[in-house]
Coordinates of C-alpha atoms in Angstrom, one line a residue:
Chain A
M138 CA 105.7 275.1 -178.2
T139 CA 105.3 271.6 -179.3
L140 CA 107.4 269.1 -177.6
A141 CA 110.3 270.3 -179.7
T142 CA 112.6 269.3 -177.0
A143 CA 111.4 265.7 -176.5
K144 CA 113.4 262.7 -177.6
P145 CA 112.5 261.0 -180.8
K146 CA 110.0 258.3 -180.4
R147 CA 111.0 254.9 -181.5
P148 CA 109.0 251.7 -181.6
R149 CA 109.6 249.4 -178.7
P150 CA 111.6 246.2 -179.3
A151 CA 109.0 243.6 -180.3
K152 CA 110.1 241.0 -177.7
R153 CA 110.9 241.5 -174.1
S154 CA 111.4 238.9 -171.6
G155 CA 110.1 239.7 -168.1
P156 CA 108.1 238.4 -165.3
A157 CA 104.9 239.6 -166.9
D158 CA 105.1 237.9 -170.2
G159 CA 102.0 235.9 -171.2
R160 CA 99.7 238.2 -169.2
D161 CA 98.9 240.2 -172.4
R162 CA 95.2 239.7 -172.4
R163 CA 94.7 241.7 -169.2
L164 CA 94.2 245.4 -169.6
I165 CA 96.5 245.9 -166.6
D166 CA 98.3 243.8 -164.1
H167 CA 96.6 243.0 -160.8
G168 CA 96.8 245.6 -158.0
A169 CA 98.6 248.1 -160.2
W170 CA 95.6 250.3 -160.9
F171 CA 96.4 252.6 -158.1
L172 CA 99.8 253.2 -159.7
V173 CA 98.3 254.0 -163.0
L174 CA 95.2 256.1 -162.2
P175 CA 96.9 259.3 -161.0
A176 CA 98.3 259.7 -164.5
L177 CA 95.5 258.0 -166.4
I178 CA 92.7 260.3 -165.2
P179 CA 94.4 263.6 -166.1
I180 CA 95.3 262.1 -169.5
L181 CA 91.7 261.1 -170.2
V182 CA 90.1 264.3 -168.8
L183 CA 92.6 266.9 -170.1
S184 CA 94.0 265.3 -173.3
V185 CA 92.0 262.5 -174.8
G186 CA 88.7 264.1 -173.8
P187 CA 89.4 267.5 -175.2
L188 CA 90.7 265.9 -178.4
L189 CA 87.4 264.1 -179.0
Y190 CA 85.4 267.1 -177.9
G191 CA 87.5 269.2 -180.4
I192 CA 86.6 266.8 -183.2
A193 CA 82.9 267.0 -182.2
L194 CA 83.1 270.8 -182.2
A195 CA 84.1 270.7 -185.8
F196 CA 80.6 269.6 -186.6
T197 CA 78.9 272.4 -184.7
D198 CA 78.5 276.1 -185.1
A199 CA 80.2 276.8 -181.8
Q200 CA 81.2 280.5 -181.3
S201 CA 82.6 282.3 -178.4
G202 CA 80.4 284.7 -176.4
R203 CA 77.2 283.7 -178.2
T204 CA 74.0 283.3 -176.2
E205 CA 72.0 280.9 -178.5
P206 CA 72.8 277.2 -177.9
T207 CA 75.4 275.5 -180.1
R208 CA 73.8 273.4 -182.9
W209 CA 75.0 270.4 -184.9
I210 CA 75.6 271.5 -188.5
G211 CA 77.0 268.3 -189.9
T212 CA 79.8 268.8 -192.4
L213 CA 79.0 272.5 -193.1
N214 CA 82.3 273.7 -191.6
F215 CA 84.2 271.3 -193.8
Q216 CA 82.3 272.4 -196.9
D217 CA 83.1 276.0 -196.1
L218 CA 86.7 275.1 -195.5
L219 CA 86.9 273.5 -198.9
H220 CA 86.1 276.9 -200.5
D221 CA 88.2 279.0 -198.1
T222 CA 91.1 280.0 -200.4
L223 CA 92.8 281.8 -197.5
F224 CA 92.9 278.6 -195.5
W225 CA 94.4 276.6 -198.4
E226 CA 96.9 279.3 -199.0
S227 CA 98.0 279.0 -195.4
F228 CA 98.0 275.3 -195.7
R229 CA 100.3 275.5 -198.7
I230 CA 102.6 277.9 -196.8
G231 CA 102.5 275.4 -193.9
L232 CA 103.7 272.6 -196.1
L233 CA 106.3 274.8 -197.7
W234 CA 107.6 275.8 -194.3
A235 CA 107.6 272.3 -192.9
V236 CA 109.5 270.9 -195.8
G237 CA 111.6 274.0 -196.1
V238 CA 112.7 273.7 -192.5
T239 CA 113.0 270.0 -192.2
V240 CA 115.1 269.2 -195.2
P241 CA 118.0 271.7 -194.7
Q242 CA 117.8 271.1 -191.0
F243 CA 118.3 267.4 -191.6
L244 CA 121.2 267.9 -194.0
L245 CA 123.0 270.5 -191.8
A246 CA 122.4 268.4 -188.7
L247 CA 123.8 265.3 -190.5
G248 CA 126.9 267.3 -191.5
L249 CA 127.4 268.5 -188.0
A250 CA 126.8 265.1 -186.5
L251 CA 129.4 263.5 -188.8
L252 CA 131.9 266.3 -187.8
L253 CA 131.2 265.8 -184.1
N254 CA 131.8 262.1 -184.5
Q255 CA 135.4 262.9 -185.7
P256 CA 138.2 263.6 -183.2
L257 CA 138.3 267.3 -183.8
R258 CA 139.5 270.0 -181.4
L259 CA 136.5 272.3 -181.1
R260 CA 134.0 269.5 -180.7
W261 CA 133.2 270.5 -177.1
L262 CA 132.4 274.1 -178.1
A263 CA 130.0 272.9 -180.7
R264 CA 128.3 270.6 -178.2
A265 CA 128.1 273.4 -175.7
L266 CA 126.7 275.9 -178.2
A267 CA 124.1 273.4 -179.4
I268 CA 122.4 273.8 -176.1
V269 CA 121.5 277.4 -176.7
P270 CA 119.0 277.0 -179.5
W271 CA 117.7 273.8 -177.9
A272 CA 117.0 275.3 -174.5
M273 CA 115.8 278.8 -175.6
P274 CA 112.1 279.6 -175.4
E275 CA 110.7 279.9 -178.9
V276 CA 109.5 283.4 -178.1
V277 CA 113.1 284.4 -177.3
V278 CA 114.4 282.7 -180.5
G279 CA 111.9 284.8 -182.4
I280 CA 112.9 288.1 -180.6
M281 CA 116.6 287.4 -181.1
W282 CA 116.2 286.9 -184.8
R283 CA 114.1 290.0 -185.1
L284 CA 117.1 291.8 -183.6
V285 CA 119.4 290.1 -186.2
Y286 CA 117.0 291.0 -189.1
N287 CA 116.3 294.5 -187.9
P288 CA 116.7 296.7 -191.0
D289 CA 118.7 299.5 -189.3
A290 CA 120.3 298.2 -186.1
G291 CA 120.5 294.5 -187.1
I292 CA 123.8 292.7 -187.7
L293 CA 122.6 291.1 -190.9
N294 CA 122.2 294.3 -192.8
E295 CA 125.3 295.7 -191.3
T296 CA 127.2 292.6 -192.7
V297 CA 125.5 293.1 -196.1
R298 CA 126.6 296.7 -196.1
D299 CA 130.1 295.8 -195.0
L300 CA 130.4 293.3 -197.8
G301 CA 129.3 296.0 -200.3
L302 CA 126.2 294.1 -201.3
G303 CA 124.0 297.1 -201.1
D304 CA 122.0 298.8 -198.3
G305 CA 120.3 295.7 -197.0
R306 CA 116.6 295.4 -196.6
D307 CA 113.7 294.7 -194.2
W308 CA 113.9 290.9 -194.5
L309 CA 110.8 290.1 -192.4
S310 CA 108.5 292.6 -194.2
G311 CA 109.5 291.8 -197.8
L312 CA 107.0 289.8 -199.7
A313 CA 109.7 287.6 -201.2
T314 CA 112.1 287.4 -198.3
A315 CA 109.7 286.9 -195.4
L316 CA 109.2 283.2 -195.7
P317 CA 112.9 282.3 -196.4
A318 CA 113.9 284.5 -193.5
V319 CA 111.5 282.7 -191.2
I320 CA 112.6 279.3 -192.5
L321 CA 116.2 280.1 -191.7
V322 CA 115.2 280.7 -188.1
G323 CA 113.3 277.4 -188.0
V324 CA 116.4 275.6 -189.3
W325 CA 118.6 277.3 -186.7
A326 CA 116.2 276.5 -183.8
G327 CA 115.7 272.8 -184.5
M328 CA 119.2 271.9 -185.7
P329 CA 120.8 270.9 -182.4
Q330 CA 118.1 268.4 -181.5
T331 CA 118.3 266.7 -184.8
T332 CA 122.1 266.7 -184.6
V333 CA 122.1 265.0 -181.2
A334 CA 119.7 262.4 -182.4
L335 CA 121.8 261.6 -185.4
L336 CA 125.0 261.6 -183.3
A337 CA 123.4 259.0 -181.1
G338 CA 122.8 256.9 -184.1
L339 CA 126.3 257.4 -185.4
Q340 CA 127.9 256.4 -182.2
N341 CA 126.0 253.2 -182.5
T342 CA 127.7 252.3 -185.8
P343 CA 130.2 249.5 -185.3
R344 CA 133.7 250.8 -185.9
E345 CA 135.0 247.5 -187.2
L346 CA 132.6 247.7 -190.2
H347 CA 134.1 251.1 -191.1
E348 CA 137.6 249.8 -190.8
A349 CA 136.8 246.7 -192.8
A350 CA 135.2 248.8 -195.5
A351 CA 138.2 251.1 -195.6
M352 CA 140.5 248.1 -195.9
D353 CA 138.5 246.9 -198.9
G354 CA 139.3 250.3 -200.5
A355 CA 135.9 251.9 -200.1
G356 CA 136.0 255.7 -200.4
A357 CA 134.4 258.1 -198.0
W358 CA 131.1 258.4 -199.9
R359 CA 130.9 254.6 -200.4
R360 CA 131.5 254.0 -196.7
F361 CA 128.8 256.5 -195.8
R362 CA 126.3 254.8 -198.1
T363 CA 127.0 251.2 -197.2
V364 CA 128.0 251.5 -193.5
T365 CA 127.0 254.7 -191.9
W366 CA 123.6 255.4 -193.5
P367 CA 122.1 252.0 -192.9
A368 CA 123.0 252.3 -189.2
I369 CA 121.5 255.7 -188.7
R370 CA 118.5 255.3 -191.1
P371 CA 115.9 254.4 -188.4
V372 CA 116.9 257.4 -186.2
A373 CA 117.0 259.7 -189.3
L374 CA 113.6 258.6 -190.4
A375 CA 112.0 259.0 -187.0
I376 CA 113.5 262.4 -186.3
S377 CA 112.6 263.7 -189.8
A378 CA 109.0 262.5 -189.5
L379 CA 108.7 264.2 -186.1
N380 CA 110.4 267.4 -187.3
L381 CA 107.9 267.5 -190.3
I382 CA 105.0 267.2 -187.9
W383 CA 106.3 269.6 -185.3
N384 CA 107.2 272.2 -187.9
F385 CA 103.8 271.9 -189.6
N386 CA 102.2 272.5 -186.2
S387 CA 104.5 275.3 -185.1
F388 CA 103.2 278.6 -183.9
A389 CA 105.3 280.7 -181.4
L390 CA 108.3 281.3 -183.7
V391 CA 106.4 282.8 -186.6
Y392 CA 103.9 284.5 -184.3
V393 CA 106.8 286.5 -182.8
L394 CA 108.7 287.0 -186.0
T395 CA 106.0 288.2 -188.4
N396 CA 102.6 287.3 -186.9
G397 CA 101.8 285.8 -190.3
G398 CA 102.7 288.9 -192.4
P399 CA 103.5 290.4 -194.8
G400 CA 100.1 289.9 -196.5
G401 CA 99.8 286.4 -195.1
R402 CA 103.0 285.2 -196.7
T403 CA 104.1 283.5 -193.5
R404 CA 100.6 282.7 -192.1
L405 CA 101.0 279.1 -191.0
P406 CA 97.9 277.0 -190.4
M407 CA 98.2 277.2 -186.7
L408 CA 98.3 281.0 -186.8
F409 CA 95.3 281.0 -189.1
A410 CA 93.3 278.6 -186.8
Y411 CA 94.4 280.6 -183.7
E412 CA 93.1 283.9 -185.2
E413 CA 89.9 282.2 -186.3
A414 CA 89.2 280.8 -182.9
F415 CA 90.5 283.5 -180.5
R416 CA 90.2 286.7 -182.5
Y417 CA 87.0 286.0 -184.4
G418 CA 85.5 283.5 -182.0
Q419 CA 84.8 280.8 -184.6
F420 CA 85.4 277.8 -182.5
G421 CA 83.6 275.3 -184.7
Y422 CA 85.3 276.5 -187.8
A423 CA 88.7 276.5 -186.2
A424 CA 88.2 273.0 -184.9
A425 CA 87.4 271.9 -188.4
M426 CA 90.8 273.3 -189.5
G427 CA 92.4 271.3 -186.7
C428 CA 90.7 268.2 -188.0
V429 CA 92.1 268.8 -191.5
M430 CA 95.5 269.3 -190.0
V431 CA 95.2 266.0 -188.1
A432 CA 94.2 264.2 -191.2
V433 CA 97.3 265.4 -193.1
I434 CA 99.6 264.6 -190.2
S435 CA 98.2 261.1 -189.8
T436 CA 98.8 260.6 -193.5
V437 CA 102.5 261.6 -193.1
L438 CA 102.8 259.3 -190.1
A439 CA 101.1 256.4 -192.0
L440 CA 103.4 256.9 -195.0
V441 CA 106.5 256.8 -192.9
L442 CA 105.3 253.7 -191.1
V443 CA 104.4 252.0 -194.5
G444 CA 107.9 252.9 -195.7
R445 CA 109.4 251.2 -192.6
L446 CA 107.3 248.1 -193.1
R447 CA 108.2 247.8 -196.7
R448 CA 111.9 247.9 -195.8
G449 CA 111.2 245.0 -193.5
E450 CA 112.0 246.8 -190.3
G451 CA 108.7 246.3 -188.7
A452 CA 106.9 249.3 -187.1
Chain B
M326 CA 148.6 261.6 -196.0
R327 CA 148.3 264.7 -198.1
S328 CA 144.6 264.2 -198.9
S329 CA 143.8 263.5 -195.3
R330 CA 145.4 266.8 -194.3
V331 CA 143.2 268.5 -196.9
A332 CA 140.2 266.7 -195.5
R333 CA 141.1 267.7 -192.0
T334 CA 141.3 271.4 -193.0
G335 CA 138.0 271.1 -194.7
Q336 CA 136.5 269.6 -191.6
Y337 CA 137.8 272.4 -189.4
L338 CA 136.5 275.0 -191.8
A339 CA 133.0 273.4 -191.8
L340 CA 133.1 273.2 -188.0
V341 CA 134.0 276.9 -187.7
A342 CA 131.1 277.7 -190.0
Y343 CA 128.7 275.7 -187.9
L344 CA 130.0 277.4 -184.7
V345 CA 129.5 280.9 -186.2
F346 CA 126.0 279.9 -187.4
L347 CA 125.0 278.6 -184.0
A348 CA 126.6 281.4 -182.0
F349 CA 126.1 284.6 -183.8
P350 CA 122.4 285.3 -183.1
F351 CA 122.8 284.7 -179.4
L352 CA 125.9 286.9 -179.2
W353 CA 124.0 289.6 -181.0
L354 CA 121.2 289.3 -178.5
V355 CA 123.6 289.6 -175.6
S356 CA 125.4 292.5 -177.3
T357 CA 122.1 294.4 -177.9
A358 CA 121.0 293.9 -174.3
F359 CA 124.0 295.8 -173.1
K360 CA 124.1 298.6 -175.6
P361 CA 123.1 302.2 -174.7
A362 CA 120.3 303.8 -176.7
R363 CA 122.7 305.9 -178.6
E364 CA 124.6 303.0 -180.0
L365 CA 121.4 301.2 -180.8
G366 CA 120.2 304.1 -182.9
S367 CA 123.4 304.3 -184.9
L368 CA 123.3 303.2 -188.5
H369 CA 126.4 301.2 -188.1
P370 CA 125.9 298.8 -185.3
T371 CA 128.9 297.3 -183.5
W372 CA 129.4 293.8 -182.3
I373 CA 130.8 294.9 -178.9
P374 CA 129.0 297.8 -177.1
R375 CA 131.5 300.7 -176.6
D376 CA 129.8 301.9 -173.4
P377 CA 128.1 298.8 -172.0
T378 CA 125.2 299.7 -169.8
L379 CA 122.5 298.1 -167.6
A380 CA 120.0 300.8 -168.4
N381 CA 118.1 298.4 -170.7
F382 CA 117.5 296.0 -167.9
R383 CA 116.2 298.7 -165.7
Q384 CA 113.9 300.0 -168.4
A385 CA 112.6 296.5 -169.2
F386 CA 111.5 296.1 -165.5
D387 CA 109.9 299.6 -165.6
E388 CA 108.0 298.9 -168.8
Q389 CA 106.6 295.5 -168.1
P390 CA 105.7 293.5 -164.9
L391 CA 108.7 291.2 -165.5
L392 CA 109.2 290.2 -161.9
Q393 CA 105.6 289.1 -161.6
A394 CA 105.8 287.3 -164.9
A395 CA 108.9 285.4 -163.9
L396 CA 107.2 284.4 -160.6
N397 CA 104.2 283.2 -162.6
S398 CA 106.5 281.2 -164.9
L399 CA 108.3 279.8 -162.0
V400 CA 105.1 278.6 -160.3
A401 CA 103.7 277.1 -163.5
A402 CA 107.0 275.4 -164.4
V403 CA 107.8 274.0 -160.9
G404 CA 104.1 273.0 -160.4
A405 CA 104.0 271.2 -163.7
A406 CA 107.4 269.5 -163.2
V407 CA 106.6 268.2 -159.7
V408 CA 103.0 267.0 -160.4
A409 CA 104.0 265.5 -163.7
V410 CA 106.8 263.4 -162.2
L411 CA 104.7 262.4 -159.2
I412 CA 102.0 260.9 -161.3
A413 CA 104.1 259.7 -164.2
T414 CA 106.6 257.7 -162.2
P415 CA 104.2 255.0 -160.9
M416 CA 102.6 254.7 -164.3
A417 CA 106.0 254.5 -166.1
Y418 CA 106.9 251.8 -163.6
V419 CA 103.9 249.7 -164.6
M420 CA 104.5 250.4 -168.3
A421 CA 108.1 249.3 -168.0
R422 CA 107.6 246.2 -165.9
H423 CA 104.3 244.8 -167.2
R424 CA 103.5 244.3 -170.8
T425 CA 99.7 244.8 -170.7
K426 CA 97.3 246.2 -173.2
L427 CA 97.2 249.4 -171.2
S428 CA 100.9 250.0 -171.5
R429 CA 100.8 249.5 -175.2
M430 CA 97.9 251.9 -175.4
A431 CA 99.8 254.4 -173.4
T432 CA 102.8 254.0 -175.7
G433 CA 100.6 254.7 -178.6
W434 CA 99.2 257.8 -176.9
V435 CA 102.7 259.0 -176.3
V436 CA 103.5 258.8 -180.0
V437 CA 100.1 260.2 -181.2
S438 CA 100.2 263.1 -178.8
Q439 CA 103.3 264.4 -180.5
A440 CA 101.2 264.9 -183.6
F441 CA 98.2 266.9 -182.2
P442 CA 97.8 270.3 -183.6
F443 CA 97.2 272.2 -180.4
V444 CA 94.2 274.2 -181.8
L445 CA 92.2 271.0 -181.7
V446 CA 92.9 270.6 -178.0
I447 CA 93.0 274.2 -176.8
I448 CA 89.5 275.2 -178.0
P449 CA 87.8 272.5 -175.9
L450 CA 90.2 273.0 -173.0
F451 CA 89.4 276.7 -173.1
L452 CA 85.7 276.0 -172.9
V453 CA 86.2 273.4 -170.1
L454 CA 88.5 275.6 -168.0
K455 CA 86.2 278.5 -168.5
N456 CA 83.3 276.5 -167.0
L457 CA 85.5 275.5 -164.1
R458 CA 86.5 279.1 -163.7
L459 CA 90.1 278.1 -164.1
I460 CA 90.7 280.3 -167.1
D461 CA 93.2 283.2 -166.5
S462 CA 94.7 281.4 -163.6
V463 CA 98.1 279.9 -163.1
P464 CA 96.7 276.7 -161.5
G465 CA 94.6 276.1 -164.6
L466 CA 97.7 276.5 -166.7
V467 CA 99.6 274.0 -164.4
M468 CA 96.9 271.4 -165.1
V469 CA 97.3 271.8 -168.8
Y470 CA 101.1 271.7 -168.6
V471 CA 101.0 268.5 -166.5
V472 CA 99.1 266.6 -169.2
W473 CA 101.2 268.2 -171.9
A474 CA 104.4 267.1 -170.1
L475 CA 103.2 263.6 -169.4
P476 CA 104.0 262.0 -172.8
F477 CA 107.7 262.7 -172.7
A478 CA 107.9 262.2 -168.9
L479 CA 106.5 258.8 -169.3
W480 CA 108.8 258.1 -172.2
M481 CA 111.9 259.1 -170.3
L482 CA 110.9 257.4 -167.1
V483 CA 110.0 254.1 -168.8
G484 CA 113.6 254.1 -170.1
Y485 CA 115.0 254.8 -166.7
V486 CA 112.9 252.0 -165.1
R487 CA 114.1 249.6 -167.7
A488 CA 117.7 250.4 -166.8
V489 CA 117.1 249.2 -163.3
P490 CA 117.5 245.4 -163.5
A491 CA 114.4 243.5 -162.5
E492 CA 116.7 240.9 -160.9
L493 CA 117.5 243.4 -158.1
E494 CA 113.8 243.6 -157.2
E495 CA 113.4 239.9 -157.4
A496 CA 116.4 239.4 -155.2
A497 CA 114.9 241.8 -152.6
A498 CA 111.6 239.9 -152.8
V499 CA 113.5 236.6 -152.2
D500 CA 115.1 238.2 -149.2
G501 CA 111.6 238.7 -147.8
A502 CA 111.1 242.4 -148.6
G503 CA 107.4 243.3 -149.4
R504 CA 106.4 244.9 -152.7
L505 CA 106.3 248.4 -151.3
R506 CA 109.5 247.9 -149.3
T507 CA 111.3 246.8 -152.5
L508 CA 110.0 249.8 -154.4
V509 CA 111.1 252.3 -151.8
S510 CA 114.4 250.9 -150.8
V511 CA 115.7 249.2 -154.0
T512 CA 114.0 250.8 -157.0
A513 CA 113.5 254.4 -155.9
P514 CA 117.1 255.2 -155.1
L515 CA 118.3 253.8 -158.4
L516 CA 115.6 255.7 -160.2
A517 CA 116.2 259.0 -158.5
P518 CA 118.6 260.6 -160.9
G519 CA 116.3 259.7 -163.8
I520 CA 113.3 261.2 -162.0
V521 CA 115.3 264.4 -161.3
A522 CA 116.3 264.7 -165.0
T523 CA 112.7 264.2 -166.1
A524 CA 111.5 266.8 -163.7
L525 CA 114.1 269.3 -164.9
F526 CA 113.1 268.6 -168.5
A527 CA 109.5 269.2 -167.7
F528 CA 110.5 272.4 -166.0
V529 CA 112.3 273.7 -169.0
T530 CA 109.5 272.9 -171.4
A531 CA 106.9 274.5 -169.2
W532 CA 109.1 277.6 -168.6
N533 CA 109.4 278.0 -172.4
E534 CA 105.8 277.3 -173.3
F535 CA 103.9 280.0 -175.1
F536 CA 100.8 278.9 -177.0
F537 CA 98.7 277.6 -174.1
A538 CA 99.8 280.5 -171.9
L539 CA 98.8 283.0 -174.6
V540 CA 95.4 281.6 -175.0
L541 CA 94.6 280.9 -171.3
L542 CA 96.0 283.9 -169.5
K543 CA 94.4 287.3 -170.2
T544 CA 95.2 289.5 -167.2
P545 CA 98.7 291.0 -167.5
E546 CA 99.5 290.2 -163.8
K547 CA 98.8 286.5 -164.4
Q548 CA 100.8 286.1 -167.6
T549 CA 104.0 284.1 -167.9
L550 CA 107.3 285.4 -169.1
P551 CA 107.1 284.4 -172.8
V552 CA 103.7 286.1 -173.1
V553 CA 104.9 289.3 -171.4
L554 CA 107.9 289.3 -173.6
T555 CA 105.7 289.7 -176.7
H556 CA 104.3 292.9 -175.2
F557 CA 107.6 294.5 -175.8
I558 CA 106.9 294.2 -179.5
G559 CA 104.3 296.8 -180.1
A560 CA 101.2 296.3 -182.2
E561 CA 103.0 297.7 -185.2
G562 CA 105.9 295.5 -184.6
V563 CA 107.9 298.5 -183.5
A564 CA 110.0 297.6 -180.5
D565 CA 112.3 299.2 -178.1
L566 CA 115.3 297.1 -179.0
G567 CA 117.4 297.4 -175.9
P568 CA 114.8 296.5 -173.2
L569 CA 113.4 293.8 -175.5
A570 CA 116.9 292.2 -175.8
A571 CA 117.5 292.6 -172.1
A572 CA 114.2 290.9 -171.1
A573 CA 114.6 288.2 -173.6
F574 CA 118.2 287.5 -172.4
L575 CA 117.0 287.2 -168.8
A576 CA 114.1 284.9 -169.7
T577 CA 116.5 282.5 -171.3
L578 CA 119.0 282.1 -168.4
P579 CA 117.0 279.7 -166.2
S580 CA 116.4 277.2 -169.0
L581 CA 120.0 277.5 -170.3
V582 CA 121.3 276.7 -166.8
V583 CA 118.9 273.8 -166.3
F584 CA 119.5 272.4 -169.7
A585 CA 123.3 272.6 -169.4
V586 CA 122.9 270.4 -166.3
I587 CA 120.6 267.7 -167.8
Q588 CA 121.8 267.8 -171.4
R589 CA 124.1 264.8 -171.0
R590 CA 121.5 262.7 -169.4
I591 CA 119.1 263.4 -172.3
T592 CA 121.8 262.5 -174.8
G593 CA 122.6 259.4 -172.7
G594 CA 118.9 258.4 -172.8
M595 CA 118.8 258.8 -176.5
L596 CA 122.0 256.7 -176.9
A597 CA 120.5 254.0 -174.7
G598 CA 117.4 253.9 -176.9
A599 CA 119.5 253.8 -180.0
V600 CA 121.5 250.9 -178.7
K601 CA 118.4 248.9 -177.7
N602 CA 116.9 249.5 -181.1

């Protein structure tokens, strides 16, 4: 639902030589306006505009289908939000989910990327298979895993029974198992993309460095730490930050898998805000939730950028 | 020598584990889609259907307006892809060739737009589109998808424009070709594969999109495939497994095919970016 299929964003190289250097002060190069406007106008009208409008709505009592005019109510929505224990519970679940998906996803993807960087026989098959989770609509991913988790006809319980581990259970409805079950799906769905990003970083590692380190008698772990990791760290950092944000904002997967249940155990902030806005019609209140989410995400972004700066990489 | 053989075996074991993890849910989906109701109801499900059947597909089409939904999805995805690429290409060209304040602002927007929680955008959009009477309409959805596809379209296209050497354009200019002529006869042909890849990528993301479609489309006949798929899951979460699997399987095929075609180009673009970094 988010741009889960987009490439990782990386900062531009600081310097670029080109015919236009030194024209920095101008907003845009001479007659190029007509090239830019067709994209710029929709961006302003349908993206930047609504975003600002959304922030403004957070300070109003806007509701759907109400006849009285909408009023400014200052920070009342935010004050209410502060005391909304259900929202903070969903916020906590959102953070748990985002970290719970991003960390294992990164470790698994790193492992797979390292494997795929080796001359192994089944590499092509892994690459081909990796397309499946990446290209699948999130709704289908959710449906597919519901079939896997199905208590009677699902393959997971059948495997559990075959292994003699008991009768299996209804994974998505169990209070204790729902969130881990949903997290596993999140890991599966996002792994290929992370793998490809890391693989791109790995293939950028100079081979000679590896060989030199091996000649000096460095073991596998030491080579990884001193040669491989420094080379892929920028990519790893960028993709992890994006994954954290995308996961925190995710909606479709969990909507299809559990719709927030059981008892709100998997109710991510986006699900909560969606219900508040489009089931109960509380537009202003839901917008305030969106604002809080933006604030948290900006903090994550800022921390990552500060981390980069401190390492002297520039941002 | 010995330890390297052990290491190799370990690597293959790990690879097989990954392959199983990646493949088994999808294989299960396919298997379920072709199972007759009798096998679905059995307490000991089998991997391979004993009597494979197409009945689930027929039932899926009977239960939900799948054909109409697929058509809506197609219109939304093709519309979004075509319009997004048409308006993004000129802007990406300017961003790649001229370092102005605007291109830096646009780059900033590309990054920031990745972080929007969509609730904050969808509520105002819902109100705006409602006032324009574009709610519950596929054209309204296309407008949203275009803007939503623009960040990564710009990102990909800027990369592709950079890959076209500016010297070629300058040489054409020296030979007396006008600005437009240069763009049309020198730049455009070299850019074409990148434009196609970007359009296909935009197509897949729009085809797969769920949240905006869920909020903006209310009438069943107007809904896109992902929204209609959720109707197979009843209110209580009880689903008719066979038709559900069949419909889900069908909905995946177009994006799988398109993605298989462009996957190399996306990976290539990432590699190029990594090298430049």
